[in-house]
């Protein structure tokens, strides 16, 4: 019974993950999804022996490994021969033609053209529908067992078929595909690395490889890796005659297949396609370093066979590298939201793959020193898709003999206060809390989409408001008046009213959005949601210690310490106070009864302690349960509220130490009553 319920819940959650991450077409709200997951977590906590490897709760990472086990691939993972221009592809087709069986002509061939995703190849093994192994390519014969890491990747099915109304599963299946990091996630990850003073990744491929090859799968879980499946290694229990059918079959089982893959008989079309892709590669949300052309017919593939390490039936058309050289005119510095100062290069304008580049990141001072990049150098610039252009290296042969090494600044480029270095951190930080550059960045972040999403307050307006002295912190947005705005250049009545209305309506945004907007290091929207759900109020969060915070799933020591440090600073405490006075949501409201018919205490776990003024324990328990809540005996990180009366003992101190909100009988009645 419980077994069935668990299986059903897992299937349902995995299906919703598939709708969201593979089809990009969710059919339930995030909140409804969270509820399902919470339900599963609670059931599994009650039945820990019934946790299975295909449970979506197992996607958060397992215990760290000492090293990766070696895995011998049952069928070697070959590589591909490269083509660098149309001629190379034509020669390849001629070679194929010479090898064709008697009676077959080039006009009988079908070609499949696939983007060549720049990530790393994996082999995923499924036995009786269950994902049992994920392995890297390694040297093609022997790779590494990265199963725990692969499980954390949201669009990799843990059990197939993902959809209940889909076809049967094969007894055995090995799926091959590319694990990659979408460009937007790559940029975000590098920004986070910079914020932490950690090393940045040179490109999405390195970031994907570094993230997948983590001995601690919890680190992998925090990196939004993704898969595109492109081949079947072997299948036991299904017949596929062509590459196109193989992809279709994998798609039906629930694997993510690249939507741009095309099948054509016309070789001229093959080249047209590749050229169109090459031109449009910057619009893709992932990095593609070429196109792969494959012969569609699998029997023919087998007849053509392998030569050396590459099949004769496929070829990779490599896109030209997106690098260029130009002159570095000047090294300048930016001040970030947290005061971190980072260097960037001002360049002589250069066209790279159709885009004019005038600036490029230099990442951090350590990297800059290591590469010994100097003003006046001729440098190699690299850009790919939306990846921020970066300076790769100087060309030393072209260096002016009189050039001088670069020295990092000692004062803030904006407020001119001395810069500080923390411990052996490589980052230089401006610790002036009144630094205008930081304030502009903080406001920009506060009003941005993942945070308070205040329309009509872009980068320029944030800057204008700070420069006019109207904002000393983000909370000052809520005291802006029409008169003040009308006094600014470019502000007519309509614009001012629109901005004020957007600011006013932002007060309705939930607690986690406010928390995101505070701009605490390492607390982006995902972390903010976790913390908000767990602490439920800013008071509880302010009281939480490093240890309390570390008990929250996915919150490690670094995030926890960054939060504690943030709340310990008086200007930040003052900011919270101002935000409270402005009327922002600084706690999670109890669920609304009208909302989806949920009871007011649905999903909330209570512990009762001490002597209550009017109720016996049993009466209190009945009241809570009647309104949808649950009562448990022990205070744990899962407890949402402690209902406490007189002479409360150890449970009270435990709840306090975990930062769990403590309420009395009256408060509970009011909360429930007020929402009827
Ligand atoms: S097919 C025998 N298809 O490119 C065929 N590979 O240089 C083996 N890759 O190791 C690979 N996208 O990591 C294939 N659509 C695609 C691909 C692809 C990226 C990578 C893969 C492979 C490397 C070959």
XYZ file of C-alpha atoms and ligand atoms in Angstrom:
700
model
C 0.000 0.000 0.000
C 2.584 2.508 1.153
C 4.875 0.966 -1.392
C 2.399 1.755 -4.162
C 1.870 5.254 -2.889
C 5.636 5.869 -2.939
C 6.022 4.446 -6.459
C 3.135 6.552 -7.690
C 4.507 9.750 -6.105
C 7.980 9.156 -7.533
C 6.630 8.506 -10.995
C 4.497 11.617 -10.779
C 7.325 13.876 -9.590
C 9.777 12.506 -12.131
C 7.162 13.112 -14.815
C 6.769 16.747 -13.730
C 10.552 17.161 -13.753
C 10.463 15.833 -17.319
C 7.698 18.263 -18.326
C 9.726 21.103 -16.869
C 13.314 20.272 -17.769
C 12.988 18.195 -20.951
C 9.820 19.456 -22.613
C 10.045 22.973 -21.155
C 6.281 22.692 -20.735
C 5.292 22.272 -17.080
C 1.687 21.397 -16.303
C 1.643 22.205 -12.592
C 2.763 25.245 -10.597
C 6.111 25.307 -8.786
C 4.226 25.400 -5.502
C 2.202 22.300 -6.376
C 5.420 20.556 -7.414
C 7.094 21.509 -4.123
C 4.141 20.097 -2.249
C 4.441 16.756 -4.020
C 8.156 16.612 -3.292
C 7.585 17.525 0.335
C 4.959 14.793 0.610
C 7.428 12.277 -0.798
C 10.193 13.456 1.546
C 7.951 13.030 4.555
C 6.776 9.585 3.504
C 10.353 8.507 2.873
C 11.448 9.890 6.229
C 8.850 7.642 7.839
C 9.967 4.672 5.725
C 13.696 5.163 5.162
C 14.164 1.532 4.106
C 11.857 2.167 1.163
C 13.967 4.896 -0.470
C 14.853 3.771 -4.011
C 17.605 4.990 -6.366
C 15.031 6.371 -8.819
C 13.469 8.586 -6.178
C 13.609 12.290 -7.087
C 14.804 12.888 -3.516
C 18.037 11.160 -4.579
C 18.820 13.939 -7.048
C 20.422 16.138 -4.396
C 23.708 14.226 -4.218
C 25.085 11.387 -2.127
C 28.031 10.915 0.246
C 31.346 12.142 -1.224
C 33.602 9.536 -2.881
C 37.324 8.965 -2.323
C 37.887 8.430 -6.025
C 35.962 7.381 -9.116
C 35.698 3.716 -9.885
C 36.904 2.730 -13.369
C 34.337 1.448 -15.828
C 35.055 -0.590 -18.967
C 32.620 0.327 -21.703
C 30.947 -2.764 -23.166
C 31.222 -1.066 -26.575
C 34.039 1.447 -26.956
C 33.057 5.095 -27.178
C 34.701 6.226 -30.364
C 35.603 9.715 -31.366
C 34.841 11.527 -34.630
C 36.998 12.542 -37.576
C 36.954 16.279 -38.216
C 36.119 18.369 -41.268
C 37.067 22.033 -41.310
C 35.391 23.160 -44.527
C 32.944 22.064 -47.217
C 35.726 20.374 -49.194
C 36.523 18.088 -46.263
C 32.876 17.039 -46.084
C 32.759 16.397 -49.820
C 35.836 14.187 -49.531
C 34.189 12.295 -46.702
C 31.100 11.588 -48.816
C 33.328 10.432 -51.668
C 35.056 8.018 -49.297
C 31.657 6.737 -48.134
C 30.595 6.333 -51.750
C 33.619 4.163 -52.513
C 32.716 1.860 -49.613
C 29.035 1.469 -50.435
C 27.749 -2.063 -51.006
C 27.175 -3.061 -54.611
C 24.019 -1.594 -56.080
C 23.884 1.372 -53.720
C 24.487 4.905 -54.910
C 25.056 8.179 -53.145
C 21.482 9.194 -54.003
C 20.233 6.336 -51.803
C 21.862 7.801 -48.725
C 20.146 9.697 -45.960
C 22.083 12.049 -43.709
C 21.341 13.128 -40.167
C 22.750 16.499 -39.139
C 23.104 17.189 -35.445
C 24.617 20.095 -33.559
C 27.915 19.094 -31.985
C 27.354 20.098 -28.390
C 30.496 21.239 -26.626
C 30.315 19.313 -23.385
C 31.458 15.852 -22.448
C 30.259 12.464 -23.580
C 28.582 10.043 -21.183
C 27.173 6.544 -21.372
C 24.034 5.940 -19.308
C 23.085 2.344 -18.590
C 19.501 1.317 -17.816
C 18.550 -2.138 -16.604
C 14.865 -3.020 -16.588
C 14.061 0.657 -16.884
C 16.224 1.808 -13.987
C 19.283 4.044 -14.379
C 22.063 1.910 -12.919
C 25.200 3.604 -14.183
C 26.534 6.778 -15.665
C 30.081 6.759 -16.999
C 32.361 9.292 -18.649
C 33.993 8.500 -21.955
C 37.531 8.419 -20.515
C 39.878 7.079 -23.169
C 36.962 5.480 -25.023
C 37.637 2.010 -23.582
C 37.673 2.810 -19.891
C 35.844 5.702 -18.280
C 34.856 6.742 -14.778
C 31.759 5.822 -12.820
C 29.937 9.087 -12.170
C 26.489 7.627 -11.400
C 25.887 9.679 -8.241
C 26.641 12.869 -10.174
C 24.583 11.907 -13.200
C 21.566 11.296 -10.945
C 21.583 14.965 -9.955
C 21.021 16.100 -13.561
C 17.375 17.013 -13.801
C 16.688 16.051 -17.412
C 18.259 12.606 -17.111
C 15.506 10.058 -16.420
C 16.108 7.929 -13.332
C 13.537 5.470 -14.654
C 12.227 4.932 -18.169
C 9.778 5.425 -19.722
C 9.238 8.722 -17.964
C 5.673 9.054 -19.086
C 3.263 6.375 -17.803
C 1.335 6.251 -21.086
C 4.518 5.784 -23.110
C 5.898 2.538 -24.566
C 7.400 -0.355 -22.621
C 10.993 -0.171 -21.442
C 13.810 -2.194 -22.999
C 15.475 -4.826 -20.789
C 18.856 -3.284 -21.298
C 19.808 0.064 -22.795
C 22.906 2.202 -23.038
C 22.230 5.782 -24.041
C 25.013 8.066 -25.165
C 24.865 11.773 -25.059
C 26.538 14.995 -24.202
C 26.407 16.621 -20.791
C 26.723 20.369 -21.040
C 26.144 23.568 -19.132
C 23.731 26.018 -20.801
C 25.392 29.355 -21.540
C 23.181 31.369 -19.183
C 24.064 28.978 -16.366
C 27.729 29.139 -17.282
C 27.724 32.937 -17.006
C 25.885 32.712 -13.691
C 28.313 30.102 -12.350
C 31.340 32.193 -13.276
C 29.814 35.234 -11.595
C 29.292 33.163 -8.455
C 32.871 31.891 -8.627
C 34.072 35.485 -8.901
C 31.888 36.538 -5.966
C 33.462 33.796 -3.880
C 36.956 34.628 -5.073
C 37.173 31.169 -6.683
C 38.642 30.352 -10.057
C 36.463 30.974 -13.090
C 35.931 28.439 -15.854
C 37.351 29.238 -19.267
C 34.308 27.961 -21.171
C 31.044 26.024 -20.702
C 32.788 22.776 -21.613
C 35.374 23.062 -18.846
C 32.666 24.071 -16.418
C 30.576 21.025 -17.364
C 33.567 18.684 -17.075
C 34.630 20.212 -13.752
C 31.084 19.959 -12.427
C 30.505 16.369 -13.495
C 33.841 15.133 -12.193
C 33.210 16.157 -8.590
C 33.840 13.572 -5.889
C 31.114 15.271 -3.869
C 27.931 14.904 -5.903
C 26.291 17.668 -3.836
C 28.516 20.108 -5.705
C 27.350 18.634 -9.012
C 23.742 18.941 -7.830
C 24.250 22.678 -7.390
C 25.393 23.059 -11.016
C 22.502 23.063 -13.504
C 23.974 20.574 -15.974
C 21.866 19.241 -18.798
C 21.907 16.335 -21.265
C 21.265 15.882 -24.964
C 21.064 12.208 -25.892
C 22.439 11.458 -29.366
C 22.907 7.721 -29.721
C 22.110 4.237 -28.482
C 25.219 2.324 -27.331
C 23.213 -0.908 -27.265
C 19.625 -1.904 -26.742
C 18.166 -5.197 -25.676
C 14.478 -5.481 -26.477
C 13.890 -2.971 -29.272
C 14.709 -2.696 -32.958
C 15.886 0.515 -34.530
C 16.867 0.677 -38.179
C 18.067 4.261 -38.453
C 19.665 7.009 -36.393
C 16.439 8.996 -36.810
C 14.441 6.112 -35.339
C 16.920 5.731 -32.509
C 16.463 9.387 -31.570
C 12.688 9.087 -31.858
C 12.755 6.007 -29.627
C 14.901 7.765 -27.017
C 12.581 10.762 -27.142
C 9.586 8.519 -26.436
C 11.346 7.003 -23.450
C 11.807 10.507 -22.031
C 15.338 11.485 -23.038
C 16.081 15.052 -24.123
C 16.852 15.157 -27.851
C 18.168 18.253 -29.532
C 15.259 19.925 -31.342
C 17.393 21.110 -34.276
C 18.386 17.676 -35.574
C 17.463 17.179 -39.236
C 17.336 14.246 -41.649
C 17.843 14.844 -45.366
C 18.644 12.921 -48.511
C 20.021 15.930 -50.290
C 23.754 16.370 -49.723
C 23.556 20.001 -50.880
C 21.048 20.579 -48.090
C 23.535 19.149 -45.592
C 26.003 21.912 -46.339
C 23.272 24.583 -46.424
C 22.103 23.483 -43.039
C 25.540 23.556 -41.519
C 26.152 27.068 -42.823
C 22.852 28.279 -41.418
C 23.752 26.789 -38.037
C 27.195 28.265 -38.117
C 25.728 31.718 -38.652
C 23.067 31.258 -35.987
C 25.247 29.598 -33.380
C 25.228 32.665 -31.133
C 21.475 32.431 -30.739
C 21.682 28.937 -29.292
C 21.306 28.582 -25.526
C 24.239 26.129 -25.498
C 27.714 26.133 -26.955
C 27.979 24.137 -30.202
C 31.471 23.769 -31.624
C 30.328 22.195 -34.871
C 27.830 19.917 -36.557
C 27.926 16.132 -36.751
C 26.851 14.479 -39.992
C 25.841 10.842 -39.700
C 24.649 8.251 -42.200
C 21.095 7.455 -41.148
C 20.945 3.713 -41.925
C 22.326 1.720 -38.997
C 23.015 -1.443 -41.011
C 25.014 0.660 -43.423
C 26.838 2.252 -40.487
C 27.898 -1.222 -39.388
C 29.047 -2.134 -42.881
C 31.100 1.019 -43.158
C 32.679 0.270 -39.794
C 35.397 2.029 -37.873
C 38.814 3.126 -38.995
C 41.316 3.860 -36.246
C 39.306 5.527 -33.526
C 36.514 7.022 -35.651
C 33.575 5.608 -37.539
C 33.553 6.003 -41.316
C 29.821 6.766 -41.199
C 30.075 10.074 -39.385
C 32.096 13.255 -39.439
C 32.281 16.379 -37.296
C 32.260 19.695 -39.172
C 34.103 21.992 -36.781
C 33.007 25.614 -36.675
C 35.844 28.137 -36.808
C 37.207 29.129 -33.394
C 35.813 32.369 -32.119
C 39.010 34.100 -31.305
C 40.553 37.282 -32.583
C 43.497 39.457 -31.732
C 43.314 43.137 -30.934
C 45.047 45.801 -28.927
C 44.367 46.171 -25.233
C 44.090 49.918 -24.698
C 43.573 50.122 -20.976
C 42.935 47.990 -17.896
C 40.015 49.355 -15.872
C 38.126 48.159 -12.803
C 34.495 47.582 -11.916
C 33.010 47.677 -8.429
C 30.432 44.948 -7.811
C 27.432 44.825 -5.533
C 29.397 43.338 -2.671
C 32.264 45.765 -3.100
C 34.455 43.350 -5.003
C 36.685 45.105 -7.498
C 37.316 43.254 -10.764
C 39.505 44.186 -13.704
C 38.368 44.395 -17.317
C 40.066 45.287 -20.565
C 39.171 48.192 -22.809
C 39.946 47.050 -26.352
C 40.418 48.448 -29.777
C 37.085 47.397 -31.352
C 37.333 43.983 -32.988
C 34.826 41.880 -34.864
C 34.527 38.305 -33.640
C 32.030 36.159 -35.521
C 29.886 39.130 -36.502
C 29.870 40.879 -33.126
C 31.901 43.970 -32.299
C 33.770 43.554 -29.045
C 35.104 46.608 -27.168
C 35.523 45.204 -23.686
C 36.534 41.864 -22.265
C 36.707 40.459 -18.791
C 40.041 39.887 -17.082
C 38.287 37.808 -14.379
C 40.411 38.726 -11.359
C 43.761 40.202 -10.390
C 45.400 36.845 -9.803
C 44.550 35.595 -13.278
C 45.671 38.906 -14.730
C 49.020 38.707 -12.939
C 49.543 35.075 -13.883
C 49.011 35.843 -17.551
C 51.004 39.066 -17.179
C 48.585 41.027 -19.343
C 49.585 44.651 -19.839
C 48.075 47.809 -21.254
C 49.291 48.194 -24.851
C 49.608 44.439 -25.416
C 48.205 42.719 -28.470
C 45.929 40.125 -26.935
C 43.882 37.110 -27.966
C 40.157 37.625 -27.282
C 37.680 34.813 -27.174
C 33.942 34.870 -27.209
C 31.316 32.174 -27.656
C 27.597 32.693 -27.829
C 26.483 34.819 -24.944
C 29.622 34.040 -23.003
C 31.182 37.277 -21.843
C 34.230 37.993 -24.040
C 37.471 37.251 -22.276
C 41.138 38.038 -22.710
C 42.894 34.716 -23.269
C 46.546 35.787 -23.350
C 48.952 38.445 -24.555
C 51.041 37.823 -27.662
C 54.463 38.305 -26.125
C 56.322 38.586 -29.444
C 54.344 41.721 -30.200
C 54.892 43.358 -26.807
C 56.353 46.826 -26.644
C 59.730 46.447 -24.849
C 58.931 49.539 -22.761
C 55.632 48.178 -21.437
C 55.185 47.876 -17.687
C 53.473 45.175 -15.638
C 50.027 46.032 -14.311
C 49.557 46.856 -10.636
C 46.140 46.364 -9.037
C 44.582 49.504 -7.541
C 44.960 50.259 -3.843
C 41.878 52.478 -3.652
C 38.316 52.035 -4.926
C 37.986 53.357 -8.484
C 34.670 54.946 -7.536
C 34.788 56.252 -3.935
C 38.609 56.246 -3.600
C 38.553 54.591 -0.170
C 41.404 52.079 0.435
C 40.728 48.513 -0.748
C 40.922 45.468 1.534
C 41.896 41.857 0.995
C 40.333 39.203 3.242
C 42.675 36.444 4.388
C 44.255 34.711 1.430
C 41.291 35.574 -0.774
C 42.455 36.910 -4.131
C 39.647 39.449 -4.306
C 40.127 43.142 -3.555
C 37.131 44.624 -1.804
C 35.896 48.153 -1.173
C 34.442 48.010 2.337
C 32.976 51.505 2.279
C 29.275 50.824 2.865
C 28.484 54.252 1.420
C 30.362 53.578 -1.845
C 28.040 54.896 -4.588
C 29.139 52.312 -7.175
C 28.194 49.470 -4.844
C 24.922 51.102 -4.016
C 23.991 51.395 -7.691
C 24.790 47.703 -8.198
C 22.797 46.773 -5.089
C 19.771 48.726 -6.275
C 20.089 47.207 -9.749
C 20.059 43.802 -8.129
C 17.213 44.591 -5.723
C 14.908 45.694 -8.543
C 15.949 42.918 -10.935
C 13.622 40.176 -12.131
C 14.745 37.348 -9.798
C 14.367 39.736 -6.837
C 11.725 42.490 -6.477
C 11.100 42.749 -10.217
C 10.380 46.485 -10.258
C 9.602 47.471 -13.828
C 10.890 50.777 -15.147
C 13.888 50.910 -12.821
C 16.752 49.815 -15.043
C 20.475 50.372 -14.705
C 20.326 54.020 -15.802
C 17.484 54.998 -13.478
C 19.099 53.239 -10.509
C 22.217 55.250 -11.192
C 20.260 58.469 -11.607
C 18.423 57.966 -8.305
C 21.644 57.244 -6.414
C 23.480 60.166 -7.989
C 20.602 62.512 -7.122
C 21.012 61.449 -3.503
C 17.484 60.020 -3.332
C 18.601 56.517 -2.426
C 20.976 55.607 0.369
C 19.807 52.010 0.341
C 17.214 49.850 -1.405
C 14.560 50.604 1.221
C 14.617 54.274 0.210
C 12.829 53.217 -2.997
C 9.710 52.916 -0.867
C 9.845 56.507 0.360
C 10.360 58.075 -3.075
C 7.770 60.738 -3.814
C 6.222 61.933 -7.039
C 7.693 65.359 -6.405
C 11.224 63.969 -6.037
C 10.922 62.013 -9.274
C 9.482 64.939 -11.216
C 12.552 66.923 -10.207
C 14.775 64.496 -12.135
C 15.799 64.855 -15.737
C 13.692 62.785 -18.113
C 10.869 62.190 -15.634
C 7.439 63.311 -16.754
C 4.300 62.536 -14.751
C 3.466 59.332 -16.565
C 6.936 57.851 -16.081
C 7.055 58.864 -12.416
C 3.626 57.384 -11.675
C 4.467 54.176 -13.465
C 7.632 53.740 -11.441
C 5.866 54.529 -8.155
C 3.115 52.037 -8.995
C 5.702 49.334 -9.775
C 7.462 50.027 -6.481
C 4.181 49.917 -4.585
C 3.072 46.640 -6.117
C 6.458 45.047 -5.372
C 5.446 45.140 -1.686
C 3.227 42.158 -2.403
C 6.128 39.970 -3.512
C 6.813 36.962 -1.306
C 9.482 36.765 1.364
C 11.967 34.820 -0.774
C 12.022 37.609 -3.389
C 12.884 40.164 -0.699
C 15.540 37.816 0.607
C 17.034 37.470 -2.880
C 17.011 41.251 -3.268
C 19.148 41.766 -0.168
C 22.052 40.635 -2.313
C 23.707 38.466 0.325
C 26.725 36.766 -1.211
C 25.903 33.287 -2.530
C 22.187 33.756 -1.817
C 20.544 33.763 -5.240
C 16.877 33.031 -5.816
C 17.178 29.241 -5.447
C 18.986 29.472 -2.096
C 16.586 32.223 -0.961
C 13.609 29.930 -1.548
C 15.216 27.160 0.519
C 15.986 29.510 3.368
C 12.607 31.224 3.284
C 10.769 27.911 3.359
C 12.826 26.665 6.228
C 13.015 29.736 8.465
C 9.662 31.234 7.425
C 10.508 34.701 8.793
C 13.314 37.216 8.797
C 13.363 37.149 12.616
C 14.066 33.440 12.636
C 16.698 33.918 9.959
C 18.386 36.737 11.859
C 18.572 34.545 14.933
C 19.875 31.507 13.069
C 23.459 30.489 13.731
C 25.923 29.072 11.259
C 25.133 25.559 12.526
C 21.364 26.085 12.260
C 21.700 27.194 8.683
C 23.915 24.276 7.757
C 21.115 21.886 8.729
C 19.130 23.185 5.737
C 19.358 20.921 2.729
C 21.846 22.211 0.123
C 23.183 24.960 2.402
C 26.883 24.470 3.049
C 29.286 26.262 5.401
C 30.189 28.940 2.896
C 26.598 30.094 2.255
C 25.763 29.815 5.959
C 28.707 31.958 6.998
C 27.935 34.531 4.354
C 24.368 34.865 5.702
C 25.441 35.142 9.335
C 28.041 37.742 8.411
C 25.515 39.778 6.455
C 23.010 39.919 9.299
C 25.716 40.823 11.813
C 26.410 44.137 10.104
C 24.533 47.131 11.577
C 23.755 48.861 8.233
C 22.131 45.638 7.035
C 20.093 45.385 10.230
C 18.964 48.954 9.667
C 18.019 48.080 6.092
C 15.802 45.220 7.301
C 14.103 47.569 9.749
C 13.400 50.080 6.994
C 12.040 47.363 4.703
C 9.772 46.187 7.496
C 8.443 49.708 8.002
C 7.879 49.990 4.261
C 5.532 47.008 4.540
C 7.431 44.327 2.605
C 6.791 40.638 3.205
C 9.397 39.532 5.705
C 7.799 36.223 6.494
C 5.915 33.454 4.772
C 2.216 33.922 5.291
C 0.299 30.875 6.390
C -1.423 29.230 3.423
C -4.687 30.855 2.416
C -7.757 28.700 2.918
C -9.310 29.966 -0.286
C -6.202 28.992 -2.170
C -6.794 25.633 -3.863
C -9.031 24.626 -0.974
C -5.989 24.026 1.250
C -6.476 24.068 4.997
C -4.760 26.941 6.829
C -2.168 24.733 8.466
C -1.619 22.377 5.506
C 1.983 21.137 5.242
C 2.986 22.680 8.550
C 4.564 20.540 11.217
C 4.074 21.498 14.863
C 5.579 20.338 18.119
C 3.700 21.074 21.355
C 5.466 21.734 24.646
C 4.672 23.099 28.138
C 1.268 23.774 29.687
C -1.099 25.711 27.452
C -3.499 28.237 29.034
C -6.787 26.671 27.873
C -6.095 23.544 25.935
C -4.864 20.159 26.930
C -2.183 18.674 24.646
C -4.822 16.477 23.009
C -7.107 19.422 22.337
C -4.269 21.418 20.792
C -3.314 18.446 18.656
C -6.872 17.992 17.472
C -7.143 21.713 16.630
C -3.965 21.620 14.548
C -4.918 18.464 12.718
C -8.423 19.736 12.072
C -6.846 22.660 10.223
C -4.555 20.517 8.149
C -1.364 20.613 10.236
C 0.647 17.774 11.697
C 1.944 17.273 15.202
C 5.149 15.397 15.913
C 6.970 14.673 19.171
C 10.469 15.819 18.533
C 11.787 19.180 17.453
C 13.881 18.809 14.309
C 14.856 20.940 11.362
C 11.592 19.843 9.761
C 9.465 21.478 12.495
C 7.761 24.666 11.310
C 6.377 25.932 14.635
C 6.763 25.169 18.301
C 3.501 25.696 20.153
C 4.725 26.505 23.644
C 3.003 27.067 26.978
C 4.217 27.529 30.560
C 7.188 25.537 31.843
C 8.435 24.595 28.413
C 11.726 22.724 28.737
C 14.293 21.250 26.412
C 12.039 21.409 23.357
C 11.922 25.162 23.705
C 15.692 25.501 23.840
C 16.094 23.087 20.923
C 13.577 25.088 18.855
C 15.379 28.304 19.760
C 18.705 26.865 18.748
C 17.282 25.790 15.389
C 15.655 29.185 14.853
C 12.147 27.675 14.725
C 9.376 30.207 15.346
C 7.734 29.809 18.764
C 4.052 30.637 19.104
C 1.446 30.487 21.856
C -2.115 29.219 21.898
C -3.657 32.643 21.194
C -1.368 33.305 18.268
C -2.226 29.967 16.717
C -5.961 30.609 17.065
C -5.560 34.058 15.585
C -3.556 32.778 12.648
C -6.102 30.146 11.813
C -9.106 32.330 12.579
C -7.792 35.285 10.599
C -7.655 33.267 7.470
C -11.094 31.775 7.440
S 28.360 10.987 -32.060
C 30.627 7.489 -33.126
N 26.885 13.152 -31.906
O 31.783 14.876 -30.002
C 29.927 8.719 -32.790
N 28.979 13.139 -30.796
O 34.491 14.118 -31.244
C 30.364 9.292 -31.543
N 29.468 15.172 -29.542
O 32.914 12.285 -27.951
C 29.803 10.555 -31.175
N 27.579 16.222 -30.027
O 31.388 14.035 -26.929
C 28.040 12.561 -31.547
N 25.466 14.977 -31.802
C 26.604 14.387 -31.461
C 27.551 15.027 -30.632
C 28.743 14.361 -30.343
C 28.741 16.293 -29.360
C 30.817 14.947 -28.986
C 30.965 13.664 -28.218
C 32.069 12.905 -28.871
C 32.784 13.974 -29.612
C 33.436 13.380 -30.833
